[in-house]
mmCIF file with all atom_site columns, C-alpha atoms in Angstrom:
data_model
loop_
_atom_site.group_PDB
_atom_site.id
_atom_site.type_symbol
_atom_site.label_atom_id
_atom_site.label_alt_id
_atom_site.label_comp_id
_atom_site.label_asym_id
_atom_site.label_entity_id
_atom_site.label_seq_id
_atom_site.pdbx_PDB_ins_code
_atom_site.Cartn_x
_atom_site.Cartn_y
_atom_site.Cartn_z
_atom_site.occupancy
_atom_site.B_iso_or_equiv
_atom_site.pdbx_formal_charge
_atom_site.auth_seq_id
_atom_site.auth_comp_id
_atom_site.auth_asym_id
_atom_site.auth_atom_id
_atom_site.pdbx_PDB_model_num
ATOM 1   C CA . MET Y 1 1   ? 0.000   0.000   0.000   1.00 0.00 ? 1   MET Y CA 1
ATOM 2   C CA . CYS Y 1 2   ? 1.171   3.471   -0.800  1.00 0.00 ? 2   CYS Y CA 1
ATOM 3   C CA . VAL Y 1 3   ? 0.316   6.387   1.459   1.00 0.00 ? 3   VAL Y CA 1
ATOM 4   C CA . ASP Y 1 4   ? 2.110   8.761   -0.948  1.00 0.00 ? 4   ASP Y CA 1
ATOM 5   C CA . CYS Y 1 5   ? -0.720  8.253   -3.475  1.00 0.00 ? 5   CYS Y CA 1
ATOM 6   C CA . LEU Y 1 6   ? -3.361  9.354   -0.952  1.00 0.00 ? 6   LEU Y CA 1
ATOM 7   C CA . LYS Y 1 7   ? -4.555  12.723  0.299   1.00 0.00 ? 7   LYS Y CA 1
ATOM 8   C CA . GLU Y 1 8   ? -5.528  11.217  3.665   1.00 0.00 ? 8   GLU Y CA 1
ATOM 9   C CA . ARG Y 1 9   ? -4.676  7.854   5.162   1.00 0.00 ? 9   ARG Y CA 1
ATOM 10  C CA . CYS Y 1 10  ? -7.796  5.739   5.794   1.00 0.00 ? 10  CYS Y CA 1
ATOM 11  C CA . PRO Y 1 11  ? -10.438 8.495   6.174   1.00 0.00 ? 11  PRO Y CA 1
ATOM 12  C CA . ASP Y 1 12  ? -13.498 7.979   8.367   1.00 0.00 ? 12  ASP Y CA 1
ATOM 13  C CA . ARG Y 1 13  ? -16.425 7.336   5.998   1.00 0.00 ? 13  ARG Y CA 1
ATOM 14  C CA . ASP Y 1 14  ? -19.136 7.019   8.668   1.00 0.00 ? 14  ASP Y CA 1
ATOM 15  C CA . THR Y 1 15  ? -21.625 4.451   7.252   1.00 0.00 ? 15  THR Y CA 1
ATOM 16  C CA . VAL Y 1 16  ? -20.465 4.369   3.593   1.00 0.00 ? 16  VAL Y CA 1
ATOM 17  C CA . CYS Y 1 17  ? -19.291 0.802   2.934   1.00 0.00 ? 17  CYS Y CA 1
ATOM 18  C CA . LEU Y 1 18  ? -18.152 0.051   -0.618  1.00 0.00 ? 18  LEU Y CA 1
ATOM 19  C CA . ASP Y 1 19  ? -18.112 -3.522  -1.911  1.00 0.00 ? 19  ASP Y CA 1
ATOM 20  C CA . ASN Y 1 20  ? -16.832 -2.263  -5.283  1.00 0.00 ? 20  ASN Y CA 1
ATOM 21  C CA . GLY Y 1 21  ? -15.301 0.929   -6.616  1.00 0.00 ? 21  GLY Y CA 1
ATOM 22  C CA . SER Y 1 22  ? -12.833 3.548   -5.395  1.00 0.00 ? 22  SER Y CA 1
ATOM 23  C CA . TYR Y 1 23  ? -13.045 6.754   -3.362  1.00 0.00 ? 23  TYR Y CA 1
ATOM 24  C CA . LEU Y 1 24  ? -11.400 9.041   -5.914  1.00 0.00 ? 24  LEU Y CA 1
ATOM 25  C CA . MET Y 1 25  ? -11.763 12.164  -3.750  1.00 0.00 ? 25  MET Y CA 1
ATOM 26  C CA . ASN Y 1 26  ? -8.949  10.727  -1.610  1.00 0.00 ? 26  ASN Y CA 1
ATOM 27  C CA . TYR Y 1 27  ? -6.658  9.921   -4.554  1.00 0.00 ? 27  TYR Y CA 1
ATOM 28  C CA . ALA Y 1 28  ? -3.731  12.334  -4.936  1.00 0.00 ? 28  ALA Y CA 1
ATOM 29  C CA . GLY Y 1 29  ? -2.283  10.565  -7.989  1.00 0.00 ? 29  GLY Y CA 1
ATOM 30  C CA . CYS Y 1 30  ? 0.184   7.774   -8.590  1.00 0.00 ? 30  CYS Y CA 1
ATOM 31  C CA . LYS Y 1 31  ? 3.531   8.508   -6.951  1.00 0.00 ? 31  LYS Y CA 1
ATOM 32  C CA . GLU Y 1 32  ? 5.305   6.266   -9.473  1.00 0.00 ? 32  GLU Y CA 1
ATOM 33  C CA . CYS Y 1 33  ? 4.089   7.655   -12.826 1.00 0.00 ? 33  CYS Y CA 1
ATOM 34  C CA . LYS Y 1 34  ? 2.403   10.897  -11.619 1.00 0.00 ? 34  LYS Y CA 1
ATOM 35  C CA . SER Y 1 35  ? -0.846  9.874   -13.356 1.00 0.00 ? 35  SER Y CA 1
ATOM 36  C CA . LEU Y 1 36  ? -4.293  10.938  -12.181 1.00 0.00 ? 36  LEU Y CA 1
ATOM 37  C CA . ASP Y 1 37  ? -6.109  8.454   -14.425 1.00 0.00 ? 37  ASP Y CA 1
ATOM 38  C CA . VAL Y 1 38  ? -8.861  6.158   -13.245 1.00 0.00 ? 38  VAL Y CA 1
ATOM 39  C CA . ILE Y 1 39  ? -7.838  3.501   -10.759 1.00 0.00 ? 39  ILE Y CA 1
ATOM 40  C CA . LYS Y 1 40  ? -8.412  -0.090  -11.785 1.00 0.00 ? 40  LYS Y CA 1
ATOM 41  C CA . ILE Y 1 41  ? -9.575  -2.870  -9.495  1.00 0.00 ? 41  ILE Y CA 1
ATOM 42  C CA . THR Y 1 42  ? -7.657  -6.149  -9.609  1.00 0.00 ? 42  THR Y CA 1
ATOM 43  C CA . ASN Y 1 43  ? -7.586  -9.466  -7.777  1.00 0.00 ? 43  ASN Y CA 1
ATOM 44  C CA . ARG Y 1 44  ? -11.217 -9.197  -6.621  1.00 0.00 ? 44  ARG Y CA 1
ATOM 45  C CA . VAL Y 1 45  ? -12.063 -12.231 -4.480  1.00 0.00 ? 45  VAL Y CA 1
ATOM 46  C CA . THR Y 1 46  ? -15.364 -13.032 -2.765  1.00 0.00 ? 46  THR Y CA 1
ATOM 47  C CA . SER Y 1 47  ? -15.433 -15.646 -0.013  1.00 0.00 ? 47  SER Y CA 1
ATOM 48  C CA . GLU Y 1 48  ? -17.950 -16.833 2.538   1.00 0.00 ? 48  GLU Y CA 1
ATOM 49  C CA . ASP Y 1 49  ? -17.236 -18.675 5.768   1.00 0.00 ? 49  ASP Y CA 1
ATOM 50  C CA . GLU Y 1 50  ? -19.355 -21.291 7.532   1.00 0.00 ? 50  GLU Y CA 1
ATOM 51  C CA . ASP Y 1 51  ? -21.117 -18.615 9.607   1.00 0.00 ? 51  ASP Y CA 1
ATOM 52  C CA . GLY Y 1 52  ? -22.315 -16.852 6.450   1.00 0.00 ? 52  GLY Y CA 1
ATOM 53  C CA . GLU Y 1 53  ? -19.943 -13.889 6.684   1.00 0.00 ? 53  GLU Y CA 1
ATOM 54  C CA . GLU Y 1 54  ? -19.126 -12.633 3.210   1.00 0.00 ? 54  GLU Y CA 1
ATOM 55  C CA . VAL Y 1 55  ? -15.707 -11.064 2.636   1.00 0.00 ? 55  VAL Y CA 1
ATOM 56  C CA . ILE Y 1 56  ? -14.756 -9.206  -0.536  1.00 0.00 ? 56  ILE Y CA 1
ATOM 57  C CA . THR Y 1 57  ? -11.140 -8.185  -1.074  1.00 0.00 ? 57  THR Y CA 1
ATOM 58  C CA . TYR Y 1 58  ? -9.494  -6.430  -3.988  1.00 0.00 ? 58  TYR Y CA 1
ATOM 59  C CA . GLN Y 1 59  ? -6.629  -4.130  -4.863  1.00 0.00 ? 59  GLN Y CA 1
ATOM 60  C CA . HIS Y 1 60  ? -6.655  -0.545  -6.143  1.00 0.00 ? 60  HIS Y CA 1
ATOM 61  C CA . VAL Y 1 61  ? -3.965  -0.304  -8.836  1.00 0.00 ? 61  VAL Y CA 1
ATOM 62  C CA . CYS Y 1 62  ? -2.735  2.512   -11.099 1.00 0.00 ? 62  CYS Y CA 1
ATOM 63  C CA . GLN Y 1 63  ? -4.158  1.969   -14.568 1.00 0.00 ? 63  GLN Y CA 1
ATOM 64  C CA . ASN Y 1 64  ? -0.930  3.143   -16.261 1.00 0.00 ? 64  ASN Y CA 1
ATOM 65  C CA . CYS Y 1 65  ? 1.927   1.510   -14.332 1.00 0.00 ? 65  CYS Y CA 1
ATOM 66  C CA . ASN Y 1 66  ? 0.178   -1.134  -12.155 1.00 0.00 ? 66  ASN Y CA 1
ATOM 67  C CA . HIS Y 1 67  ? 1.491   0.480   -8.951  1.00 0.00 ? 67  HIS Y CA 1
ATOM 68  C CA . LEU Y 1 68  ? -0.403  -0.884  -5.905  1.00 0.00 ? 68  LEU Y CA 1
ATOM 69  C CA . ILE Y 1 69  ? -2.272  1.989   -4.261  1.00 0.00 ? 69  ILE Y CA 1
ATOM 70  C CA . ALA Y 1 70  ? -4.285  0.156   -1.580  1.00 0.00 ? 70  ALA Y CA 1
ATOM 71  C CA . ASN Y 1 71  ? -5.845  -3.133  -0.497  1.00 0.00 ? 71  ASN Y CA 1
ATOM 72  C CA . HIS Y 1 72  ? -9.597  -3.035  0.083   1.00 0.00 ? 72  HIS Y CA 1
ATOM 73  C CA . GLU Y 1 73  ? -11.615 -5.280  2.420   1.00 0.00 ? 73  GLU Y CA 1
ATOM 74  C CA . TYR Y 1 74  ? -15.402 -5.310  2.742   1.00 0.00 ? 74  TYR Y CA 1
ATOM 75  C CA . THR Y 1 75  ? -17.372 -7.652  5.020   1.00 0.00 ? 75  THR Y CA 1
ATOM 76  C CA . PHE Y 1 76  ? -21.053 -8.414  5.394   1.00 0.00 ? 76  PHE Y CA 1
ATOM 77  C CA . ARG Y 1 77  ? -22.727 -10.619 7.986   1.00 0.00 ? 77  ARG Y CA 1
ATOM 78  C CA . LEU Y 1 78  ? -26.043 -11.158 9.710   1.00 0.00 ? 78  LEU Y CA 1
ATOM 79  C CA . ASP Y 1 79  ? -25.936 -10.583 13.445  1.00 0.00 ? 79  ASP Y CA 1
ATOM 80  C CA . ASP Y 1 80  ? -29.238 -11.489 15.116  1.00 0.00 ? 80  ASP Y CA 1
ATOM 81  C CA . ASP Y 1 81  ? -31.802 -9.139  13.526  1.00 0.00 ? 81  ASP Y CA 1
ATOM 82  C CA . PHE Y 1 82  ? -29.228 -6.856  11.896  1.00 0.00 ? 82  PHE Y CA 1
ATOM 83  C CA . GLN Y 1 83  ? -27.194 -6.680  8.708   1.00 0.00 ? 83  GLN Y CA 1
ATOM 84  C CA . VAL Y 1 84  ? -23.654 -5.582  9.552   1.00 0.00 ? 84  VAL Y CA 1
ATOM 85  C CA . TYR Y 1 85  ? -21.383 -3.994  6.930   1.00 0.00 ? 85  TYR Y CA 1
ATOM 86  C CA . GLN Y 1 86  ? -17.717 -3.075  7.423   1.00 0.00 ? 86  GLN Y CA 1
ATOM 87  C CA . MET Y 1 87  ? -15.040 -1.632  5.163   1.00 0.00 ? 87  MET Y CA 1
ATOM 88  C CA . TYR Y 1 88  ? -11.332 -1.029  5.612   1.00 0.00 ? 88  TYR Y CA 1
ATOM 89  C CA . CYS Y 1 89  ? -9.108  0.488   2.935   1.00 0.00 ? 89  CYS Y CA 1
ATOM 90  C CA . MET Y 1 90  ? -6.329  3.088   2.998   1.00 0.00 ? 90  MET Y CA 1
ATOM 91  C CA . LEU Y 1 91  ? -7.865  4.795   -0.068  1.00 0.00 ? 91  LEU Y CA 1
ATOM 92  C CA . CYS Y 1 92  ? -11.610 4.364   0.560   1.00 0.00 ? 92  CYS Y CA 1
ATOM 93  C CA . GLY Y 1 93  ? -11.400 4.665   4.338   1.00 0.00 ? 93  GLY Y CA 1
ATOM 94  C CA . HIS Y 1 94  ? -12.930 2.777   7.232   1.00 0.00 ? 94  HIS Y CA 1
ATOM 95  C CA . SER Y 1 95  ? -16.606 2.515   8.040   1.00 0.00 ? 95  SER Y CA 1
ATOM 96  C CA . ASP Y 1 96  ? -19.253 0.292   9.504   1.00 0.00 ? 96  ASP Y CA 1
ATOM 97  C CA . ASP Y 1 97  ? -23.001 0.216   9.276   1.00 0.00 ? 97  ASP Y CA 1
ATOM 98  C CA . GLU Y 1 98  ? -25.711 -1.809  10.962  1.00 0.00 ? 98  GLU Y CA 1
ATOM 99  C CA . ARG Y 1 99  ? -29.261 -2.071  9.594   1.00 0.00 ? 99  ARG Y CA 1
ATOM 100 C CA . SER Y 1 100 ? -32.257 -3.870  11.040  1.00 0.00 ? 100 SER Y CA 1
ATOM 101 C CA . ILE Y 1 101 ? -33.785 -6.616  8.905   1.00 0.00 ? 101 ILE Y CA 1
ATOM 102 C CA . LEU Y 1 102 ? -37.117 -6.125  10.681  1.00 0.00 ? 102 LEU Y CA 1
ATOM 103 C CA . PRO Y 1 103 ? -39.813 -3.850  9.190   1.00 0.00 ? 103 PRO Y CA 1
ATOM 104 C CA . ASN Y 1 104 ? -39.465 -1.533  12.199  1.00 0.00 ? 104 ASN Y CA 1
ATOM 105 C CA . ASP Y 1 105 ? -36.026 -1.014  13.698  1.00 0.00 ? 105 ASP Y CA 1
ATOM 106 C CA . PRO Y 1 106 ? -36.318 -1.866  17.441  1.00 0.00 ? 106 PRO Y CA 1
ATOM 107 C CA . ARG Y 1 107 ? -33.576 0.670   18.282  1.00 0.00 ? 107 ARG Y CA 1
ATOM 108 C CA . ALA Y 1 108 ? -35.578 3.524   16.737  1.00 0.00 ? 108 ALA Y CA 1
ATOM 109 C CA . GLU Y 1 109 ? -38.608 2.730   18.904  1.00 0.00 ? 109 GLU Y CA 1
ATOM 110 C CA . ARG Y 1 110 ? -36.502 3.147   22.052  1.00 0.00 ? 110 ARG Y CA 1
ATOM 111 C CA . LEU Y 1 111 ? -35.679 6.736   21.073  1.00 0.00 ? 111 LEU Y CA 1
ATOM 112 C CA . PHE Y 1 112 ? -39.309 7.797   21.429  1.00 0.00 ? 112 PHE Y CA 1
ATOM 113 C CA . PHE Y 1 113 ? -39.552 6.890   25.132  1.00 0.00 ? 113 PHE Y CA 1
#
């Protein structure tokens, strides 16, 4: 991974979890070839463990010189009545999100009392 290609190292993205794509607002340009062209995604692998957790990993690479910019990891799992998403990438940042699978989120009802 190359922090010299980034404007900020692993920015906080709140609840934005990307399972594909790149956060180009954080891309300063390739330190090797000085290009600002589109970043390509390589070595995309999807796996699922016995508990049903899905993990997607891939690499952000310079389209011109194949310089490795960052490794990206995205996970998804069901945790009781919630869908849990997490992302960690030096380019795209870190984030996590949790959404209820029920029609009415039980956490939201507690806020009214």
